[in-house]
XYZ file of C-alpha atoms in Angstrom:
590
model
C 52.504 59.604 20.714
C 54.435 57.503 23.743
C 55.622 55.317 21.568
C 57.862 57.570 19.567
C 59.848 58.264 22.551
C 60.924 54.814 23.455
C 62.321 52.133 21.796
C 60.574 48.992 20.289
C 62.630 46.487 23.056
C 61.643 49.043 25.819
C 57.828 48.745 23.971
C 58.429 45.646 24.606
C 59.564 44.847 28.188
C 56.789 47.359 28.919
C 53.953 45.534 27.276
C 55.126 42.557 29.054
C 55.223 44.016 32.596
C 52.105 45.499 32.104
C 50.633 41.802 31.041
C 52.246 39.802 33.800
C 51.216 42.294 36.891
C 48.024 44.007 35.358
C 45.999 40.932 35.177
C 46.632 39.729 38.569
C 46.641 42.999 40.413
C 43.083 43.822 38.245
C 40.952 44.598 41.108
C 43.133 46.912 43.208
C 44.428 48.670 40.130
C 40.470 48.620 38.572
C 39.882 50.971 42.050
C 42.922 53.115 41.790
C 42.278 54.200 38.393
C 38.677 54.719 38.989
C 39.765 57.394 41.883
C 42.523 58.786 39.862
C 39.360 59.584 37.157
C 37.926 60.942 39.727
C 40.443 62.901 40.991
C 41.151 64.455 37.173
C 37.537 65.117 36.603
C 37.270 67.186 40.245
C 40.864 69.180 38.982
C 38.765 69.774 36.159
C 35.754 70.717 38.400
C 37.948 72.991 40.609
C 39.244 74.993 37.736
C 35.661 75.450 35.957
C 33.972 76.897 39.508
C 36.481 79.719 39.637
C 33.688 81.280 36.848
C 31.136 81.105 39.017
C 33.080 82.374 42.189
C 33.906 85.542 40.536
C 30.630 86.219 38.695
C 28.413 85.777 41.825
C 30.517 88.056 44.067
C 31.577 90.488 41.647
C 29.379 90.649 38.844
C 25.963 89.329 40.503
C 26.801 90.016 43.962
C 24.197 87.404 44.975
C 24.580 86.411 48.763
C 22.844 83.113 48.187
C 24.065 82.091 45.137
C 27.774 82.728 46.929
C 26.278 80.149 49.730
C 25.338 77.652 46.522
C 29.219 78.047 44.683
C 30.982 77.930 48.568
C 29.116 74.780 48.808
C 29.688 73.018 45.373
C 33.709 73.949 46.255
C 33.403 72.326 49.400
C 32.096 68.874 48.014
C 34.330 69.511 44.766
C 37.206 69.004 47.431
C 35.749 66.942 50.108
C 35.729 64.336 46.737
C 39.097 64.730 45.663
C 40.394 64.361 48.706
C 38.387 60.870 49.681
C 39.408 59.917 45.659
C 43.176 60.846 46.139
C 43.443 58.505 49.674
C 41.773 55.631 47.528
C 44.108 56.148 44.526
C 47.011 56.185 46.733
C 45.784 53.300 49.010
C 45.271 50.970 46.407
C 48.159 51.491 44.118
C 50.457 50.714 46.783
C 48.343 47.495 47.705
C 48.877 47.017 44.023
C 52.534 47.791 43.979
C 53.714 45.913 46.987
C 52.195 42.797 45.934
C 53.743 43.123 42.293
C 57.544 43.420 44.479
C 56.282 40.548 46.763
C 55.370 38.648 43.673
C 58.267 39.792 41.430
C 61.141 38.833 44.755
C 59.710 35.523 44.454
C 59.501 34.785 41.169
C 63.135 35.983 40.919
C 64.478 33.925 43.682
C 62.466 30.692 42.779
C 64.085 30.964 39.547
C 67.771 31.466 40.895
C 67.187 28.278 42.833
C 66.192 26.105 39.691
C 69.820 27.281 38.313
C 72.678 24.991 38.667
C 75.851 25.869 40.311
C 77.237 27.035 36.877
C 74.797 29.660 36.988
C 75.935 30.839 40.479
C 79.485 31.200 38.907
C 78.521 33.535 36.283
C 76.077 35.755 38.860
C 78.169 36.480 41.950
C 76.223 37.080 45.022
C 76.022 41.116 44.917
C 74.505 40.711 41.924
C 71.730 38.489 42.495
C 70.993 40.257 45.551
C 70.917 43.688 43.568
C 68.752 42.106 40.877
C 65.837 40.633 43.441
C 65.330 43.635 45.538
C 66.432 46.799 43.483
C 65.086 45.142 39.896
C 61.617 43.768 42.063
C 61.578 47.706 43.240
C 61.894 49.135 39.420
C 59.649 47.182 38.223
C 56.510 48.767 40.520
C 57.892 52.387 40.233
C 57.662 52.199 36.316
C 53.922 50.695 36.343
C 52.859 53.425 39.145
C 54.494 55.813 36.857
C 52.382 54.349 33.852
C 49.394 54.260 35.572
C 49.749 57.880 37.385
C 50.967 59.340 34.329
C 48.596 57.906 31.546
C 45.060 57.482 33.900
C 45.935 60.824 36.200
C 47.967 63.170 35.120
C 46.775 62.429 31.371
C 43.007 63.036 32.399
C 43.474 66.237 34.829
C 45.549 68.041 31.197
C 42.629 67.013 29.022
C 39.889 67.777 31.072
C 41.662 71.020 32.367
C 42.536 72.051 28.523
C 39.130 71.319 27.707
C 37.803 73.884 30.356
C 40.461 76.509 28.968
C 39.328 75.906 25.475
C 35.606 76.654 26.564
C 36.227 79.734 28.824
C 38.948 80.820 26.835
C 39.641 79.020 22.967
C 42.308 81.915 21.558
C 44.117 82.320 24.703
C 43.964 78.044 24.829
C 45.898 78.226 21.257
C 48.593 80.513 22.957
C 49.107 78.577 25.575
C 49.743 75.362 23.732
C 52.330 76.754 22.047
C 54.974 75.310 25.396
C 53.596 71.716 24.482
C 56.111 71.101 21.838
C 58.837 72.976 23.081
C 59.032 70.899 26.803
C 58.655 67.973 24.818
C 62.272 68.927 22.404
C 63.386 69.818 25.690
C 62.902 66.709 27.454
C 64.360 64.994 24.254
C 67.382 66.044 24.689
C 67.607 65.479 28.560
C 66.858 61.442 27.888
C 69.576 60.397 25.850
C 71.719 60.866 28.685
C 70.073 59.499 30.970
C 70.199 55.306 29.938
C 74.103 54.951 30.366
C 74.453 56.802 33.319
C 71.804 54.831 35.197
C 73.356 51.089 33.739
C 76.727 52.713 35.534
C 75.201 53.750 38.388
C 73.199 50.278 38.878
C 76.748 48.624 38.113
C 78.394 50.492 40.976
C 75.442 49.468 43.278
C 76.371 46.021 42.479
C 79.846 46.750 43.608
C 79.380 48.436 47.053
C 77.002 45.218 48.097
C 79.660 43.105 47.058
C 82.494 44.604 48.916
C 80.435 44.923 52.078
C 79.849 41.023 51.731
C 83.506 40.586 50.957
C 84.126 42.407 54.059
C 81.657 40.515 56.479
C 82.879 37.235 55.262
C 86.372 37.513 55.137
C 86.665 40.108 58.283
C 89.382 37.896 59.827
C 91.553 38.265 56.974
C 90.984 42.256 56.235
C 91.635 42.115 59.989
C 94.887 39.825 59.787
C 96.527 41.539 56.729
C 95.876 44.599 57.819
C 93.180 45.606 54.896
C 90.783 48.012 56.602
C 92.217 51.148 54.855
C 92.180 49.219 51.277
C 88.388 48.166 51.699
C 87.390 51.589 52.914
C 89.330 52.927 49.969
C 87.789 50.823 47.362
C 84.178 51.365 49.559
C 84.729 55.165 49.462
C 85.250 54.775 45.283
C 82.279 52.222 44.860
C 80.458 55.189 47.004
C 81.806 57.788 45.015
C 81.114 56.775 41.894
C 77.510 55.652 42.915
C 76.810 59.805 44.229
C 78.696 60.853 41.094
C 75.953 59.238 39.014
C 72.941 59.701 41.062
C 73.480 63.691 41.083
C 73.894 63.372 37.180
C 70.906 61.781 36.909
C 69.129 64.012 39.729
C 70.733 67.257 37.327
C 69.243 65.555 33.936
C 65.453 64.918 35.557
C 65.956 68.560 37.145
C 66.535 70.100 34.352
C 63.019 69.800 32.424
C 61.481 72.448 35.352
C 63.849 75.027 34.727
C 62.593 74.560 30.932
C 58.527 74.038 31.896
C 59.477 76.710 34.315
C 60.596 79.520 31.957
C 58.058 78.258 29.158
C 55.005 78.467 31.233
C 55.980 82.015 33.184
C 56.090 83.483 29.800
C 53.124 81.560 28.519
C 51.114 82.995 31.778
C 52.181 86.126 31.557
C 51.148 86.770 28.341
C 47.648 85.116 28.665
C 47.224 87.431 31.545
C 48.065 90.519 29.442
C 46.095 89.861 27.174
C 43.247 88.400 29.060
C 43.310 91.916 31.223
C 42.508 93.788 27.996
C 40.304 91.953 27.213
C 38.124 91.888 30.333
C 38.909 95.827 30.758
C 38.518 96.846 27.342
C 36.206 94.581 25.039
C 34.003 93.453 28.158
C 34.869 89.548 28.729
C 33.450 88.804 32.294
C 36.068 88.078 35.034
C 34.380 84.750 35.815
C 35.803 83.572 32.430
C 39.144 84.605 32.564
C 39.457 83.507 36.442
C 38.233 80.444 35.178
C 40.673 79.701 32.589
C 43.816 81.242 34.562
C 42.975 78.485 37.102
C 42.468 75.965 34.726
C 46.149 77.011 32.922
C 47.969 77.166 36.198
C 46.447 73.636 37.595
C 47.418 72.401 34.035
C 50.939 73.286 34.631
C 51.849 70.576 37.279
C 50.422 67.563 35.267
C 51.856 69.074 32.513
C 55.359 69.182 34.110
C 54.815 65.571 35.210
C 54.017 64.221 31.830
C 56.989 65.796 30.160
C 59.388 64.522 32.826
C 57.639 61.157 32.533
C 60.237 59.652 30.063
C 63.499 60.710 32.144
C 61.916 59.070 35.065
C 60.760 56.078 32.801
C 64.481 55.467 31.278
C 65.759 55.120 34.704
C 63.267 52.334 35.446
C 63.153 50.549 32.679
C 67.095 49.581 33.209
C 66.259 47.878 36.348
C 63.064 46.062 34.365
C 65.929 45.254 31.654
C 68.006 43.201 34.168
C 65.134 41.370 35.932
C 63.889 39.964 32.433
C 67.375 39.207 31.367
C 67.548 37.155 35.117
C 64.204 35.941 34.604
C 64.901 34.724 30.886
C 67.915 32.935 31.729
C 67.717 29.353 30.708
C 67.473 27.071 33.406
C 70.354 24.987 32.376
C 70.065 22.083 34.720
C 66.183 21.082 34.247
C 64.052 18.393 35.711
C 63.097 15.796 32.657
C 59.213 16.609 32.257
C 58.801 12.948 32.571
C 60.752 12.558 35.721
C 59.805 9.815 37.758
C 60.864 8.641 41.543
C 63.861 6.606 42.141
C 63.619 3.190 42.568
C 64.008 1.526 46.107
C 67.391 -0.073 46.249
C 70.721 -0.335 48.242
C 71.699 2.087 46.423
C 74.727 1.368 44.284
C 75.954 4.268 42.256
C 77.411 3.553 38.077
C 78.846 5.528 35.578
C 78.967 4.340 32.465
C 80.893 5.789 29.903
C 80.689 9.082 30.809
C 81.536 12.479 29.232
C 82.240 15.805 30.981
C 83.975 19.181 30.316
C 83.773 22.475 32.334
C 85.350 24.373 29.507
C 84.423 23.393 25.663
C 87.230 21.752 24.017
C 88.734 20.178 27.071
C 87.242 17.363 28.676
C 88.163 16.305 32.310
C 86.020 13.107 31.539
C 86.032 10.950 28.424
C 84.252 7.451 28.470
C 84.898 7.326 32.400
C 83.557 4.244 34.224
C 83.552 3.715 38.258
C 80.522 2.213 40.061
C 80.665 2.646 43.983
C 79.167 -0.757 45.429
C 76.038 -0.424 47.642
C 76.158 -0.592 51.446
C 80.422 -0.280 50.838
C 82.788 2.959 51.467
C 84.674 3.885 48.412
C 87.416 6.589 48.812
C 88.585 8.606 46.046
C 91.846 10.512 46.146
C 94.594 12.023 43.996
C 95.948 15.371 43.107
C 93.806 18.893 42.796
C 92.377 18.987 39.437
C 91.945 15.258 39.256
C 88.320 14.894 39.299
C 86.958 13.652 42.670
C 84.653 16.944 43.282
C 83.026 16.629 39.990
C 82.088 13.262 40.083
C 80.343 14.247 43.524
C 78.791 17.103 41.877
C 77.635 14.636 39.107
C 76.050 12.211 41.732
C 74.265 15.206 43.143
C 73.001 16.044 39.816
C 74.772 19.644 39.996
C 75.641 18.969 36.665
C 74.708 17.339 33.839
C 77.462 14.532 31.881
C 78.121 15.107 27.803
C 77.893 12.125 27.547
C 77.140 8.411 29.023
C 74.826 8.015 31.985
C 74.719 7.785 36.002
C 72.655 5.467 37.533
C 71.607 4.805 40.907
C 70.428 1.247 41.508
C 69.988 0.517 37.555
C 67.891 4.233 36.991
C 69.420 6.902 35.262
C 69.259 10.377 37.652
C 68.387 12.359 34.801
C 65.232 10.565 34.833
C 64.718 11.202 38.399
C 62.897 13.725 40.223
C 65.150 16.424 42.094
C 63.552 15.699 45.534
C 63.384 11.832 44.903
C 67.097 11.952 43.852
C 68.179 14.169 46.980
C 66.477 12.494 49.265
C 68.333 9.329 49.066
C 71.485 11.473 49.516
C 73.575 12.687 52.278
C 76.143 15.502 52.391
C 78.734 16.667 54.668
C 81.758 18.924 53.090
C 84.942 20.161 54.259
C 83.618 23.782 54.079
C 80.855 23.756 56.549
C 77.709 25.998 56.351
C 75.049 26.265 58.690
C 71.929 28.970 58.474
C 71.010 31.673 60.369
C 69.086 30.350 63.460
C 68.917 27.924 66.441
C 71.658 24.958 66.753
C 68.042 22.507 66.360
C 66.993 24.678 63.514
C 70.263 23.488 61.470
C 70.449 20.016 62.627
C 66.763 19.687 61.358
C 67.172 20.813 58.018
C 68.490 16.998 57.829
C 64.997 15.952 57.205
C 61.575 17.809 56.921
C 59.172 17.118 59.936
C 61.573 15.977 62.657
C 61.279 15.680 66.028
C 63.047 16.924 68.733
C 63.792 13.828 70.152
C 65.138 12.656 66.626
C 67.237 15.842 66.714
C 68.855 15.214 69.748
C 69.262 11.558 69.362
C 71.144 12.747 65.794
C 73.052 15.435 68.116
C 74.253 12.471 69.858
C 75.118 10.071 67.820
C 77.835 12.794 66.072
C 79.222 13.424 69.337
C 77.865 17.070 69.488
C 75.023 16.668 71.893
C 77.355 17.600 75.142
C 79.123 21.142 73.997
C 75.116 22.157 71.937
C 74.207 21.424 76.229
C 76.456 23.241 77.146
C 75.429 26.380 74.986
C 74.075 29.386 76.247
C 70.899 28.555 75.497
C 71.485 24.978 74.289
C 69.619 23.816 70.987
C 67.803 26.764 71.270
C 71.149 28.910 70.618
C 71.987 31.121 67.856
C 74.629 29.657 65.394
C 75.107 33.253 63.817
C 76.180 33.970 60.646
C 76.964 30.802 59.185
C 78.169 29.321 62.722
C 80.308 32.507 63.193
C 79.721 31.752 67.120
C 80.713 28.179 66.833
C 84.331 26.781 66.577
C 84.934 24.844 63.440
C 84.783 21.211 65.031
C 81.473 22.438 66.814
C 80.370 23.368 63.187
C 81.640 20.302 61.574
C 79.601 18.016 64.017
C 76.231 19.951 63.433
C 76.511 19.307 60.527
C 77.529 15.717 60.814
C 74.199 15.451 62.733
C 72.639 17.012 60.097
C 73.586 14.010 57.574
C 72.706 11.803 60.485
C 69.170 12.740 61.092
C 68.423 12.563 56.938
C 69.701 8.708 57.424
C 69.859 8.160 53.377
C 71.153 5.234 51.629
C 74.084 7.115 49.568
C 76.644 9.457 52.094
C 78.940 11.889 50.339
C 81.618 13.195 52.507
C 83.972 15.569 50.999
C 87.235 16.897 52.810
C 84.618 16.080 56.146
C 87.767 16.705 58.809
C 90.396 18.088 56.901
C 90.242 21.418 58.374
C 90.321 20.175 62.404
C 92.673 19.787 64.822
C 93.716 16.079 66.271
C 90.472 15.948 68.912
C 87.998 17.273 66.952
C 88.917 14.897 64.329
C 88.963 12.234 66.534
C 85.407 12.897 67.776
C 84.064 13.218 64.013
C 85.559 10.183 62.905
C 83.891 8.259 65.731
C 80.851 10.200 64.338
C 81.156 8.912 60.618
C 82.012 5.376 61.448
C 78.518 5.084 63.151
C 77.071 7.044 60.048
C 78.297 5.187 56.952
C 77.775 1.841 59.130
C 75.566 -0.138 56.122
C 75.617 3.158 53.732
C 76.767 4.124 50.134
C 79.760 5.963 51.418
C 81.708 8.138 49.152
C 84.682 9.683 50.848
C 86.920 12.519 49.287
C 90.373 12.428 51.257
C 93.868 14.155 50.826
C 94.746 12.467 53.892
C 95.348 8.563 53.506
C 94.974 7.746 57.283
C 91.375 9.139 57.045
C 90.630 6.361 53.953
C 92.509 2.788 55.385
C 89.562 1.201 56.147
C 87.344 1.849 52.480
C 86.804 -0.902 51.164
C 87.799 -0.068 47.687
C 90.131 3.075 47.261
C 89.968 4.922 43.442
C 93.152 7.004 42.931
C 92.203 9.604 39.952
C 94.778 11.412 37.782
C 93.191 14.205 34.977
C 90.093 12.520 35.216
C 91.361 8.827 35.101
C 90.816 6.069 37.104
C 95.048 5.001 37.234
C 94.324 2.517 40.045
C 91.725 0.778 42.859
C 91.953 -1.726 44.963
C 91.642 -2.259 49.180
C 94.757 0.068 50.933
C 96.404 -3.679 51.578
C 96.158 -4.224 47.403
C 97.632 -0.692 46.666
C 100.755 -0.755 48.794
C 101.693 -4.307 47.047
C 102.270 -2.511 44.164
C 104.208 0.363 42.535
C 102.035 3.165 42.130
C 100.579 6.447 42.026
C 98.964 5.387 45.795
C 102.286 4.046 46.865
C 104.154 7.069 46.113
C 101.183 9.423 48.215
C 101.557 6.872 50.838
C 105.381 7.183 51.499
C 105.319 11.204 51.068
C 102.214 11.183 53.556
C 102.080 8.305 56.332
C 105.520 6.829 56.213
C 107.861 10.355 57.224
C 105.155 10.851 60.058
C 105.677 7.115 60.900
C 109.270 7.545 61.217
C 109.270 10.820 63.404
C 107.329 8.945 65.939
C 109.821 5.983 65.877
């Protein structure tokens, strides 16, 4: 019968929820439903001891057997109450486990997806899709398991005592069935796009309050705070809009079970009266099967609203299989193996890329970047440099041709063997939440403090982290929100120090500082690319004159390399950057 009220793809998705949690969460669920059965059978129990209540005070008017049926309601009771804490207990041990278990499945997976991934999925999103998706996906198996083990079992059995006491007046009464369930038809259909919009608009109010947080100094500067509170309020809006629609469509199957049943009732307890009054029935009976009709009525209610409550759920178990299911499109070979040891000299050879189909910023492109050497690369925006870095680091995959690191191609690598012989430090800094010693030792797994602060000072940060409230011990704040920029930029300097790998990336490292913190960076880098791989990303030429090789890209070309001596001897795309750069603030000075 269930299944003709749901599709075959939500069959599906439900089947496999069920299969992934059930097994594992066997035991605790094994309990619950065991108390639930309890529970229904007691209902039941409750309903068919009304007959006896009213026949040994009225009919029998037998003191002791009163004493006997006061009794049997007691325990009747005492048991469904001790069964209902143990249903409810357990299913929730259930539940939170399958949300513990479903977060991390969710957010393990996110992590195995490259950065083109976290382009498609903005940050809202993902963060929507762990905790509200991890959330649906335990209400709709509670409401599985309630509805099909509890509320299922108290109808039957409570039907069943009707029938017995009662089997005409039973046939009257199940004339509401089918009506509530046309009724609750109707209400579903409307229920699916409404809660897709509503989930949508969800997404939209986390990602304007994250907007907000992380660029609060330019809402602040321009002047923004009534345009984000405007857009907030509309994101808010639309969110209450939908959620009373929804609340309206699951209200409105009482109103129909309401008006059903009270005319159902009523005319069972005509009836009933005439015949008790008139043909001789015993009261015990009817009192026996009125109970059992009006206990049958709040199952019943539950059952029929079952499907508006299960279309809302089954949205949010849509969009954590489609986030599941998505390919991981950056994979580790299944026959990865560690890197070699080497110098590490980095090679590409021949290689292919395109960000866009039908338009490749690569074709055929060789460099290699000499071991234990500095190689700059520089050139225009759009050029190149950043995605060969995000090559090295394996954030992408080539088309085509290979990258090598001391003779071994990294696709063959393993992730951890190929990041570990890497070091990063960007122009757009990011620390985590926590302690200034927390960040720093990120650099490598297991480090000492002494190694941290022996990092701390070789990138020249060691004095102001002292001079810190609490000193290594302080707060950073959201992403260093409580540290200047060149305070930032030197953590994280110290960061790359204390991982002491054989290849160093540094990308845009001190673009973004003024003339001292600069200064005290640069002292920092010279000590830490001192015998390294160094790959340096530069716009400014005075922070690349002493590479030993320079690479000046154009659309993904290599148009010229040589030592900065080499490049100025000739006419050139590094000639021209150098007069438009270094000579007019040459001059100025003079």
């Amino acid at each position: 019968m269930f299944s003709r009220f749901i599709t075959k793809h939500q069959r599906s998705l439900l089947g496999r929820l069920l299969s992934e949690n059930f097994k594992s969460q066997a035991p605790w669920y094994g309990i619950s439903i065991l108390a639930m059965i309890v529970v229904a059978a007691m209902t039941s129990a409750s309903a068919w001891i009304m007959r006896d209540i009213v026949n040994a005070s009225v009919v029998s008017k037998d003191i002791d057997q009163v004493f006997m049926v006061a009794a049997g309601v007691a325990i009747i009771f005492a048991i469904k109450g001790i069964a209902t804490y143990v249903q409810s207990v357990f299913l929730s041990k259930a539940g939170n486990n399958i949300i513990a278990r479903t977060q991390s499945k969710l957010f393990k997976h996110v992590l195995k997806q490259g950065v083109a991934f976290h382009s498609k999925y903005p940050s809202s999103e993902l963060l929507m899709r762990i905790t509200n998706n991890a959330q649906a996906a335990r209400a709709v198996i509670d409401l599985i398991v309630t509805s099909f083990v509890r509320d299922l079992l108290s109808l039957i059995g409570l039907v069943a005592v009707m029938i017995i006491q009662q089997p005409l007046l039973s046939l009257m009464a199940a004339v509401i069935g089918p009506c509530a369930i046309w009724g609750v038809r109707i209400l579903t259909k409307k229920v699916r796009k409404i809660m897709e919009q509503e989930l949508a608009s969800l997404g939209m109010i986390i990602q304007n309050v994250q907007e907000t947080a992380t660029g609060i100094k330019v809402v602040k500067a321009f002047g923004l705070e009534p345009f984000m509170q405007q857009r907030m309020d509309k994101y808010v809006g639309d969110v209450e809009t939908r959620s009373n629609s929804i609340a309206r469509l699951e209200a409105a199957s009482s109103p129909v079970m309401e008006t059903l049943s009270g005319f159902a009732i009523a005319g069972v307890v005509a009836i009933s009266g005439i015949w008790v009054l008139q043909q001789g029935n015993t009261p015990g009976e009817l009192m026996s099967f009125i109970t059992a009709l009006l206990l049958a009525y709040e199952p019943a209610k539950r059952l029929a609203r079952m499907r508006v409550s299960l279309e809302s759920g089954i949205i949010g178990v849509r969009m954590m299989y489609e986030l599941l299911d998505h390919p991981v499109d950056l994979a580790e070979d299944v026959d990865a193996t560690d890197l070699p040891d080497g110098p590490g000299e980095v090679r590409f050879t021949n290689v292919d890329f395109s960000y866009t189909s039908g338009h490749k910023l690569f074709n055929g492109l060789n460099i290699s970047f000499p071991a234990g050497k500095t190689t700059a690369l520089i050139g225009a925006s759009g050029g190149g440099k950043s995605t060969i870095i995000n090559l090295i680091m394996r954030l992408y995959d080539p088309e085509g041709g290979s990258i090598s690191i001391d003779g071994a191609d990294i696709r063959k690598a393993k992730f951890k063997s190929l990041r570990s012989r890497m070091a990063y430090v960007g122009q757009d800094t990011f620390l985590f939440s926590g302690s200034v010693k927390y960040n720093i030792g990120l650099g490598r797994e297991g480090a000492s403090d002494d190694e941290i602060i022996a990092a701390a000072k070789a990138a020249n940060a060691h004095d102001f982290i002292v001079r810190l409230p609490n000193g290594y011990d302080t707060s950073v704040g959201e992403n260093g929100a409580n540290l200047s920029g060149g305070q930032k930029q030197r953590i994280t300097v110290a960061r790359a120090m204390l991982r002491n790998a054989d290849i160093l990336i540094l990308d845009e490292a001190t673009s973004a500082l003024d003339s001292e913190s600069e200064a005290l960076i640069q002292q920092a880098l010279t000590r830490l690319t001192r015998g390294k791989t160094t790959i340096i990303i530069a716009h400014r030429l005075s922070t690349v004159s002493s590479a030993d090789n320079i690479i000046v890209m154009e659309e993904g070309r290599v148009v010229q390399q040589g030592t900065q001596t080499e490049l100025l001897s000739t006419e050139g795309a590094f000639r021209r950057l150098y007069e438009l750069q270094l000579l007019p603030a040459a001059q100025s000075l003079s």
